mmCIF file of C-alpha atoms and ligand atoms in Angstrom:
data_model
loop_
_atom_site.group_PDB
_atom_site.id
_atom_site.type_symbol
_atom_site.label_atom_id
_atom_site.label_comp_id
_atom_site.label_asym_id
_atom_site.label_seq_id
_atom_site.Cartn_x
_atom_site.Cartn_y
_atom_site.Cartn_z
ATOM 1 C CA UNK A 254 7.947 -4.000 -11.085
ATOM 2 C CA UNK A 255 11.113 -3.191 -11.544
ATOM 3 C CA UNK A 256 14.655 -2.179 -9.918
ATOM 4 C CA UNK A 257 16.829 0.764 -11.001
ATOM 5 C CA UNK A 258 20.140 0.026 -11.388
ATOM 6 C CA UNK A 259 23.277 2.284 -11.731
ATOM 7 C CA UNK A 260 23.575 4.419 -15.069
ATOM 8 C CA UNK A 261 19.620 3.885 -15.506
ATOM 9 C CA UNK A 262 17.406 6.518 -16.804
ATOM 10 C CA UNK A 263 15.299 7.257 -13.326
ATOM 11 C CA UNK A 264 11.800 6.659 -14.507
ATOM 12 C CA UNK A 265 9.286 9.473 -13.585
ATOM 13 C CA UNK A 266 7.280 7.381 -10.962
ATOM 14 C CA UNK A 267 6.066 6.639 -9.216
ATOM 15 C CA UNK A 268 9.002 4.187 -7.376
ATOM 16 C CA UNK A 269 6.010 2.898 -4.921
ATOM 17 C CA UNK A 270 2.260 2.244 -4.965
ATOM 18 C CA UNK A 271 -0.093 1.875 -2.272
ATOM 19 C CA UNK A 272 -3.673 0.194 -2.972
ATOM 20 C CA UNK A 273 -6.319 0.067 -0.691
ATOM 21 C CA UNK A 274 -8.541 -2.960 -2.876
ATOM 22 C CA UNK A 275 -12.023 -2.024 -2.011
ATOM 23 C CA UNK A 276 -15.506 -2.775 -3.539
ATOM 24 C CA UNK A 277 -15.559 -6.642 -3.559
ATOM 25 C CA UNK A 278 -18.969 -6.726 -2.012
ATOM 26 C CA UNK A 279 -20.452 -4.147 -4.131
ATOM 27 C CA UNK A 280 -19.259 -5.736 -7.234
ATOM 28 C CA UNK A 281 -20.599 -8.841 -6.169
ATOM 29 C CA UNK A 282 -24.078 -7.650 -4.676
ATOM 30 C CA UNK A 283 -24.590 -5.684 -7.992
ATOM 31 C CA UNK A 284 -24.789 -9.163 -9.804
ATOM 32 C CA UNK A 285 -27.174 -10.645 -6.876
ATOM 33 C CA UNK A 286 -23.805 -12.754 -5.675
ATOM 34 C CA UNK A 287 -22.659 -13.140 -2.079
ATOM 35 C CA UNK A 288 -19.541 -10.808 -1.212
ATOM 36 C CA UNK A 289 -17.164 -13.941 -1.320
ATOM 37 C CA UNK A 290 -18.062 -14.180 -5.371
ATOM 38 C CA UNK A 291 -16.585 -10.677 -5.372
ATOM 39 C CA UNK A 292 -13.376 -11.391 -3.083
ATOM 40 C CA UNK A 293 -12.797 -14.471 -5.330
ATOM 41 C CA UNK A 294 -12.932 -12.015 -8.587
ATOM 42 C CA UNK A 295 -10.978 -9.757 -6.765
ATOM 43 C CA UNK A 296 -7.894 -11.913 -6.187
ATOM 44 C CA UNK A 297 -7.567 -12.470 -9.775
ATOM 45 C CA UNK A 298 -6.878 -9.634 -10.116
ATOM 46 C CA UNK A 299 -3.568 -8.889 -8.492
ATOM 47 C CA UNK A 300 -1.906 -11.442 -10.732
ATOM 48 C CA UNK A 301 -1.848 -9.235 -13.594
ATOM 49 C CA UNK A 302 -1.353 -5.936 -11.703
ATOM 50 C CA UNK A 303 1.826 -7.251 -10.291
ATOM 51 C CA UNK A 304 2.767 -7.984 -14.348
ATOM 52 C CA UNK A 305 1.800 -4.338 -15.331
ATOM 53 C CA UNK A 306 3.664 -2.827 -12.240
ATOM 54 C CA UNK A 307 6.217 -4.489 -13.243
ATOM 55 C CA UNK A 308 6.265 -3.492 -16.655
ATOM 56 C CA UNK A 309 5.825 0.033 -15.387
ATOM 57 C CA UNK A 310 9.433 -0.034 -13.560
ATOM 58 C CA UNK A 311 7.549 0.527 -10.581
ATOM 59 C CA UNK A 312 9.614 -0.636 -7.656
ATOM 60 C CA UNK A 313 7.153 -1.850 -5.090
ATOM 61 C CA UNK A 314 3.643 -2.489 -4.919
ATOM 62 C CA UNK A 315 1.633 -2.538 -1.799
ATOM 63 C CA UNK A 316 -1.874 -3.820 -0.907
ATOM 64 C CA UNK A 317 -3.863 -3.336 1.269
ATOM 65 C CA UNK A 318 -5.837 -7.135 1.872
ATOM 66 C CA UNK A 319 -7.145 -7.213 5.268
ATOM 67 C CA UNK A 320 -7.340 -4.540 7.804
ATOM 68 C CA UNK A 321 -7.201 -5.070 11.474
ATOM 69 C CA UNK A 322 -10.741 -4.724 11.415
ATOM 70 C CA UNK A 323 -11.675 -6.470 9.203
ATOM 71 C CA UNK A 324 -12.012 -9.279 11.711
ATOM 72 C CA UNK A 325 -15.497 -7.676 12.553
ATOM 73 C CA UNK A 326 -16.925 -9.480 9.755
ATOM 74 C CA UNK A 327 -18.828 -12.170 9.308
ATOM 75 C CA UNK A 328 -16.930 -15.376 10.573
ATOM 76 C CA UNK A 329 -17.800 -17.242 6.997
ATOM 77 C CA UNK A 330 -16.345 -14.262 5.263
ATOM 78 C CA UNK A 331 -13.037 -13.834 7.468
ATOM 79 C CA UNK A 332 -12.569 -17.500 6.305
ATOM 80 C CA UNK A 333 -13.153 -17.074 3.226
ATOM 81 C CA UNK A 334 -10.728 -14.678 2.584
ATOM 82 C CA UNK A 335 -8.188 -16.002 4.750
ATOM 83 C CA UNK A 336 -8.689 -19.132 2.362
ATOM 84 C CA UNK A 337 -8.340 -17.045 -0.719
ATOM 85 C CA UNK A 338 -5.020 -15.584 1.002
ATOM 86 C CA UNK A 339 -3.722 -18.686 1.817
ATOM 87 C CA UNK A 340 -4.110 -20.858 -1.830
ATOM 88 C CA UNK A 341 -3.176 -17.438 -3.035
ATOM 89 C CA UNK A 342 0.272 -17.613 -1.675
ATOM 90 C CA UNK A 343 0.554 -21.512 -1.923
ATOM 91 C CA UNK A 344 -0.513 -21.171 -6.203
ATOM 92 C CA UNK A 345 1.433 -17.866 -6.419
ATOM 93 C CA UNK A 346 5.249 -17.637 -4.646
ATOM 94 C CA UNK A 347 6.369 -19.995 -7.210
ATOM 95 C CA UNK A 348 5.685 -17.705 -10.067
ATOM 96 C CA UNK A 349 6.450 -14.561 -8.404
ATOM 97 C CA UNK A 350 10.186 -16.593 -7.321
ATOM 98 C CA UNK A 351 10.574 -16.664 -11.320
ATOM 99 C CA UNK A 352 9.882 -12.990 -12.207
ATOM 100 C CA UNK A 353 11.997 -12.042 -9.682
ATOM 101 C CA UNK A 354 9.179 -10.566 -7.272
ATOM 102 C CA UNK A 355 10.239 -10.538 -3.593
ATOM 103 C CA UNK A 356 6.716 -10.967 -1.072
ATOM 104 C CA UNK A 357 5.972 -9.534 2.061
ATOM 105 C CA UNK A 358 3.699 -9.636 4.015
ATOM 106 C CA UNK A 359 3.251 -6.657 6.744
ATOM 107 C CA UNK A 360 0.655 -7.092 9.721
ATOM 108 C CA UNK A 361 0.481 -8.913 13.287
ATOM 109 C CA UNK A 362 0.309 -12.606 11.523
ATOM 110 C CA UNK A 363 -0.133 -13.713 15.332
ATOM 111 C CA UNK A 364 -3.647 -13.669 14.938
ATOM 112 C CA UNK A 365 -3.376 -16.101 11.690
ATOM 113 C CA UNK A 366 -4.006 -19.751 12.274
ATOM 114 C CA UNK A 367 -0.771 -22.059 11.983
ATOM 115 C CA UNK A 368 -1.018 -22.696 8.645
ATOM 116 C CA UNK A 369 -1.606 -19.650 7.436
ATOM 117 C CA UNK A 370 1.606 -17.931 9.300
ATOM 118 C CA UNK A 371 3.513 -21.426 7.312
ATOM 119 C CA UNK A 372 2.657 -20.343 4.528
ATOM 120 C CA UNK A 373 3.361 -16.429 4.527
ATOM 121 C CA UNK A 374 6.871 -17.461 5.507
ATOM 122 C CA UNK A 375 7.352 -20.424 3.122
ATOM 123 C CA UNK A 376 6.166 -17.432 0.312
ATOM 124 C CA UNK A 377 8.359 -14.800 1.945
ATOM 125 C CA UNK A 378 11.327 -17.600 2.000
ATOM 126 C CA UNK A 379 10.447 -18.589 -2.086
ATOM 127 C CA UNK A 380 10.807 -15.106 -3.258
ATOM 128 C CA UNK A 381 13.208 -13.130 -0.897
ATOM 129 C CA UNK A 382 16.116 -13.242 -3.709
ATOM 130 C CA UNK A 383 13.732 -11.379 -6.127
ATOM 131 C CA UNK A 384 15.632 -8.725 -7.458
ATOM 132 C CA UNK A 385 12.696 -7.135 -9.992
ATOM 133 C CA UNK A 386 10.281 -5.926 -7.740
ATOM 134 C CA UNK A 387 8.351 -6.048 -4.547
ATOM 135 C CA UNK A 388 4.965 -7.200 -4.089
ATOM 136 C CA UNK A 389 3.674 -6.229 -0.238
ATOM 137 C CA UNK A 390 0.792 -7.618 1.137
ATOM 138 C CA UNK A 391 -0.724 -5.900 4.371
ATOM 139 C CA UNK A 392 -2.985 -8.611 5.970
ATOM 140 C CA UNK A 393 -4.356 -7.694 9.536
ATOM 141 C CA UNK A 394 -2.397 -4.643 8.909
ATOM 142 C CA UNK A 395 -3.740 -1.231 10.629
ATOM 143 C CA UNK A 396 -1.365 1.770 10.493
ATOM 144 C CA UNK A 397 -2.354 2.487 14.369
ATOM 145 C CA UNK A 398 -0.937 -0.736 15.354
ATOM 146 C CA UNK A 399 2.324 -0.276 13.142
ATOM 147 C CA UNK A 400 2.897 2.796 14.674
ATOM 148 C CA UNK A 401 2.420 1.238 18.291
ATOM 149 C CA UNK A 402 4.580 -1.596 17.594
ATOM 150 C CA UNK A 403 7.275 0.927 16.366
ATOM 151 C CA UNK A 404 6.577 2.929 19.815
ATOM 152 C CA UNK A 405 7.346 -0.553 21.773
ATOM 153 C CA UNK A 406 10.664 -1.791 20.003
ATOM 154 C CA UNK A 407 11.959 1.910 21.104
ATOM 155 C CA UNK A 408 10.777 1.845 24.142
ATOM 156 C CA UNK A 409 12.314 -1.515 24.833
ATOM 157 C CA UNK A 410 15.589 -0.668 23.260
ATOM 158 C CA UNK A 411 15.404 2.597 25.647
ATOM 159 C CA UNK A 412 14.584 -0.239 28.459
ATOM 160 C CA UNK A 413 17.674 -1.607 27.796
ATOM 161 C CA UNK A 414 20.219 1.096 27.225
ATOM 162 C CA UNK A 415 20.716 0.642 23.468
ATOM 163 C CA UNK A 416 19.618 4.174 23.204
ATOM 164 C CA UNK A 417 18.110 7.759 25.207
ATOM 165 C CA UNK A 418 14.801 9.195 24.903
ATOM 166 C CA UNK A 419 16.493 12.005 22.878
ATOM 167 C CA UNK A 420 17.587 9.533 20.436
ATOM 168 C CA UNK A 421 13.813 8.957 19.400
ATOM 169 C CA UNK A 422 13.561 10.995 16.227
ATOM 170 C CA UNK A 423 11.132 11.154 13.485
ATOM 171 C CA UNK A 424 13.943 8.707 11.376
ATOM 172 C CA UNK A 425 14.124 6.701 14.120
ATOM 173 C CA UNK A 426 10.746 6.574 14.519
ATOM 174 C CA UNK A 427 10.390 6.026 10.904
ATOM 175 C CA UNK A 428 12.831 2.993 10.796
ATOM 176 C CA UNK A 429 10.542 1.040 13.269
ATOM 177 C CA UNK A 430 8.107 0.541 10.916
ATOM 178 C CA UNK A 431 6.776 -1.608 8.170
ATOM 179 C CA UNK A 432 8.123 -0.266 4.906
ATOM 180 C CA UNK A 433 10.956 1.491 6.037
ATOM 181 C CA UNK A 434 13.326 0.197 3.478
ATOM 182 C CA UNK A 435 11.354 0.375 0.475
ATOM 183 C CA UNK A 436 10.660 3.621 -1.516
ATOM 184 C CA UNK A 437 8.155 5.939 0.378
ATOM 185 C CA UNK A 438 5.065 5.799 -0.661
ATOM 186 C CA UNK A 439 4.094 8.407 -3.911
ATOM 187 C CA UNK A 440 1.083 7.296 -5.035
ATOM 188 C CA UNK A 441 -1.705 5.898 -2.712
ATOM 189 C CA UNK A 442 -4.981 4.532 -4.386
ATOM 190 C CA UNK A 443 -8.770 3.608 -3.040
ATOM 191 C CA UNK A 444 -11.084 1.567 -5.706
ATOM 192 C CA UNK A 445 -14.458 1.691 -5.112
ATOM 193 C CA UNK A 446 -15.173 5.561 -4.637
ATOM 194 C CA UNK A 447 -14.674 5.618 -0.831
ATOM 195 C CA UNK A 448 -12.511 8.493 0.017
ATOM 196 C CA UNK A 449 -11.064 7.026 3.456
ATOM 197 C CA UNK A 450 -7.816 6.172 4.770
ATOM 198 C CA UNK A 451 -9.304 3.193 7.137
ATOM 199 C CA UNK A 452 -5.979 2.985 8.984
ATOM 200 C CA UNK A 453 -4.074 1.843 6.328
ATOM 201 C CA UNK A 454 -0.619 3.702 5.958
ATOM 202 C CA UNK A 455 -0.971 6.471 8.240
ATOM 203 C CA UNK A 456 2.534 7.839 8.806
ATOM 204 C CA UNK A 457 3.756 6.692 5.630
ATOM 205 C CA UNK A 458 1.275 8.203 3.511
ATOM 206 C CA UNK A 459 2.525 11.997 4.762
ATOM 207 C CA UNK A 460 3.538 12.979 1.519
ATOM 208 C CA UNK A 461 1.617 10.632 -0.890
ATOM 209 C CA UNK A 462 -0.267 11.788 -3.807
ATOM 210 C CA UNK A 463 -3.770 10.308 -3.351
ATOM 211 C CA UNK A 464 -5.995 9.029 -6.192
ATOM 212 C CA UNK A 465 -9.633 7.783 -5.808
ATOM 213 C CA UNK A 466 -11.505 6.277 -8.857
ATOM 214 C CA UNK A 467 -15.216 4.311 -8.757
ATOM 215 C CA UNK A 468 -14.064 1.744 -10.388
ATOM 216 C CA UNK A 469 -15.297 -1.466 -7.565
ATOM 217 C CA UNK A 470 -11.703 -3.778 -6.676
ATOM 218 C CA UNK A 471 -12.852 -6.752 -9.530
ATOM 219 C CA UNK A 472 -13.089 -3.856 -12.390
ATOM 220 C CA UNK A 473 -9.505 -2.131 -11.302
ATOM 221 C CA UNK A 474 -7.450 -3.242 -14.383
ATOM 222 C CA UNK A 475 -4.467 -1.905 -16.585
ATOM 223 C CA UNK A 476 -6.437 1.348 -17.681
ATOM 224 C CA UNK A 477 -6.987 2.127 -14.399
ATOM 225 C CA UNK A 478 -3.566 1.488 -13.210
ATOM 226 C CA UNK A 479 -2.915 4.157 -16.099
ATOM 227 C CA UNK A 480 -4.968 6.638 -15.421
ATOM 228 C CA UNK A 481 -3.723 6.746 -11.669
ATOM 229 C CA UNK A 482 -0.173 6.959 -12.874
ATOM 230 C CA UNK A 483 -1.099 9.541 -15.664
ATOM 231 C CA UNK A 484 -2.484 11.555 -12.909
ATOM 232 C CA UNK A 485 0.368 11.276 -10.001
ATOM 233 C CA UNK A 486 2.440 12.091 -13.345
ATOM 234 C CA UNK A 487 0.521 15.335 -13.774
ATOM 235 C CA UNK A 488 1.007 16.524 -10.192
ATOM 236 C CA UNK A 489 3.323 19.058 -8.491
ATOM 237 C CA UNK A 490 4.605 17.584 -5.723
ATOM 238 C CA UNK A 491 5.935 20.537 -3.405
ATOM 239 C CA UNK A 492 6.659 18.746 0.377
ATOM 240 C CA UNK A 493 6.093 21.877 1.807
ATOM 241 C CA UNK A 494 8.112 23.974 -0.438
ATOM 242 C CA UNK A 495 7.085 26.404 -2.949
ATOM 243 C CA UNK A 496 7.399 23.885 -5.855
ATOM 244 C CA UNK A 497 9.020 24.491 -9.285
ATOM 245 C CA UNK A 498 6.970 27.334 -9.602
ATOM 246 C CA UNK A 499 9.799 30.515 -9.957
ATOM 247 C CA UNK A 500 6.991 33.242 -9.467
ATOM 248 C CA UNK A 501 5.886 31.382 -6.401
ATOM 249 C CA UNK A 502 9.492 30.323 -5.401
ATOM 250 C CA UNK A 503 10.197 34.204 -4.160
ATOM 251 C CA UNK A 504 8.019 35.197 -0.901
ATOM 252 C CA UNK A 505 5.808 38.220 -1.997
ATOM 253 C CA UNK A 506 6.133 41.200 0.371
ATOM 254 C CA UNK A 507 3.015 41.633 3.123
ATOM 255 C CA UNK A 508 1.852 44.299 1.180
ATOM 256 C CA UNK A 509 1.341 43.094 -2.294
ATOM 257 C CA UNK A 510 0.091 39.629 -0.874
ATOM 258 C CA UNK A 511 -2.547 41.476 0.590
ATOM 259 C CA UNK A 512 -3.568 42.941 -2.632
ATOM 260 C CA UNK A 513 -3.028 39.962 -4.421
ATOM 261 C CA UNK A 514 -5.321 37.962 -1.651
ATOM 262 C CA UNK A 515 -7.925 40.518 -0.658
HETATM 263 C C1 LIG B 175 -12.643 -5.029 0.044
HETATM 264 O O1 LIG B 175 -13.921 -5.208 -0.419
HETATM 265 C C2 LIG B 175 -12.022 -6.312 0.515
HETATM 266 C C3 LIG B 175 -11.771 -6.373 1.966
HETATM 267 C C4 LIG B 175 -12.040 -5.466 2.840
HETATM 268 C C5 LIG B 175 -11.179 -7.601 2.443
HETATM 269 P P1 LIG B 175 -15.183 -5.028 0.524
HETATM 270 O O2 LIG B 175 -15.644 -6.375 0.965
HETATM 271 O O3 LIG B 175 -14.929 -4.045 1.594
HETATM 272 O O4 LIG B 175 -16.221 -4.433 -0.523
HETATM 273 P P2 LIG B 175 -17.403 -3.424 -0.212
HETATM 274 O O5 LIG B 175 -16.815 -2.206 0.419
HETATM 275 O O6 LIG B 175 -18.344 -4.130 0.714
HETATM 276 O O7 LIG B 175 -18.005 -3.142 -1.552
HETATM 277 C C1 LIG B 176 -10.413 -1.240 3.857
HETATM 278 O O1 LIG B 176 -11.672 -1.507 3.315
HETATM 279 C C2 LIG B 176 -9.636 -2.500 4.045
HETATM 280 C C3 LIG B 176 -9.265 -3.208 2.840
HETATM 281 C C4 LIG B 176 -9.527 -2.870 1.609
HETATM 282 C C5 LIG B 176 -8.482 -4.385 3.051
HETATM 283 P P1 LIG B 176 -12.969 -1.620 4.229
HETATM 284 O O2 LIG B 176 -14.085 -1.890 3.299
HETATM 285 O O3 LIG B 176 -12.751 -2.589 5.323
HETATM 286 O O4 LIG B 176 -13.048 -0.172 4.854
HETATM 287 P P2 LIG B 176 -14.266 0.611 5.495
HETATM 288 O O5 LIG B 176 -14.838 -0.267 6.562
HETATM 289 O O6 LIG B 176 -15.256 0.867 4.420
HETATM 290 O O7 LIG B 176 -13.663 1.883 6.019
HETATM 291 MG MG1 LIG B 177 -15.221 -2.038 1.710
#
């Protein structure tokens, strides 16, 4: 990943990616394997993605690692991967402090065990001068809850005066929650061929281009990272508008859009 500093030639995006890492168990299950062979294979391979995002001037990267339900799975298998999180952080920070990748992690963390929540913030507190990218990590992340917990911080700062009901706007609103200083999101991606949002980013992902490939989590390499971008790269991103498009740009009269519908 990489920042863009002044005088730079703005790379075409996207700025921010959004992964939802699914398929683990599949992969796994398709070589007779329990699903934690398939989380295992699966953390390897965010080592190199981070590289190739990197490498890609991409600005931030976020993934999606553990979902606020994902606590309705089997107990061995929520402790699995909260192991594989936690040596993941402890083997990792140090290398990510020397390319200059700053970690996140966005979620309640409450729910971690005491060593766990350590080590997030000993990893957050290893890499938070990183200047050359941003690696997030959303662990018992769900977008209803980050929009809830944005609802509560203005309600209490209502509570206390700091600010009126009217004041609640959608960039106020928007500033509550997790992400809100990084580049929005452009291009969100689900491995695995499931075509779901599963509360991940739900307000942030208004405007994001979406990309879906079959490809299971463990298989999700460079090409794949390259095929998502060609694609987002292909795209006319309109927000609403009528795009680049000139014929489109001017609003046909009733008549003729009729004709042109009809
Ligand atoms: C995604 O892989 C990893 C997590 C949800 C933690 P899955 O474990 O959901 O893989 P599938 O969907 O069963 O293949
Ligand atoms: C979404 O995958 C969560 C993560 C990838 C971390 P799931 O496998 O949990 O989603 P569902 O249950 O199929 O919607
Ligand atoms: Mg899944």
């Amino acid at each position: 990943m990489g920042g863009s500093g002044c005088g730079e030639v703005v790379p075409p995006g996207p700025r921010h990616i959004a992964i939802i890492m699914d398929g683990n168990g599949r992969w796994a299950a398709r070589r007779g394997l329990p699903p934690s062979a398939g989380h295992k294979a699966g953390v390897e391979r965010i080592r190199d993605l981070v590289s190739a995002c990197r490498e890609r001037a991409v600005e931030a990267l976020t993934l999606f690692a553990f979902s606020s339900e994902n606590w309705r799975r089997p107990p061995q298998e929520v402790e699995l991967l909260m192991g594989l999180f936690h040596s993941y952080l402890r083997k990792e920070a140090l290398r990510m402090s020397e390319e200059g990748v700053r970690l996140r992690v966005i979620g309640r963390r409450d729910r971690f065990s005491g060593r766990l929540q350590k080590a997030i913030a000993e990893a957050e507190r290893i890499t938070r001068d990183g200047e050359r990218g941003n690696l997030v990590i959303a662990a018992d992340y769900g977008g209803q809850w980050d929009m809830t917990q944005a609802a509560r911080a203005l309600a209490a700062e209502v509570a206390s005066g700091q600010r009126t009901p009217d004041s609640i706007t959608e960039q106020a609103v928007a500033a509550h929650l997790q992400l809100a200083d990084l580049p929005p999101v452009d291009l969100l991606i689900r491995s695995s061929g499931e075509q779901r949002i599963s509360n991940f980013i739900l307000w942030q992902a208004a405007y994001s281009e979406f990309y879906f490939t079959p490809a299971l989590w463990p298989d999700f390499g460079e090409r794949e990272l390259d095929a998502a971008i060609e694609s987002f790269r292909a795209r006319e991103r309109r927000f609403g508008g009528r795009g680049d498009d000139s014929r489109l740009a001017r609003m046909p009269d009733t008549k003729s859009f009729k004709q042109r519908r009809v």
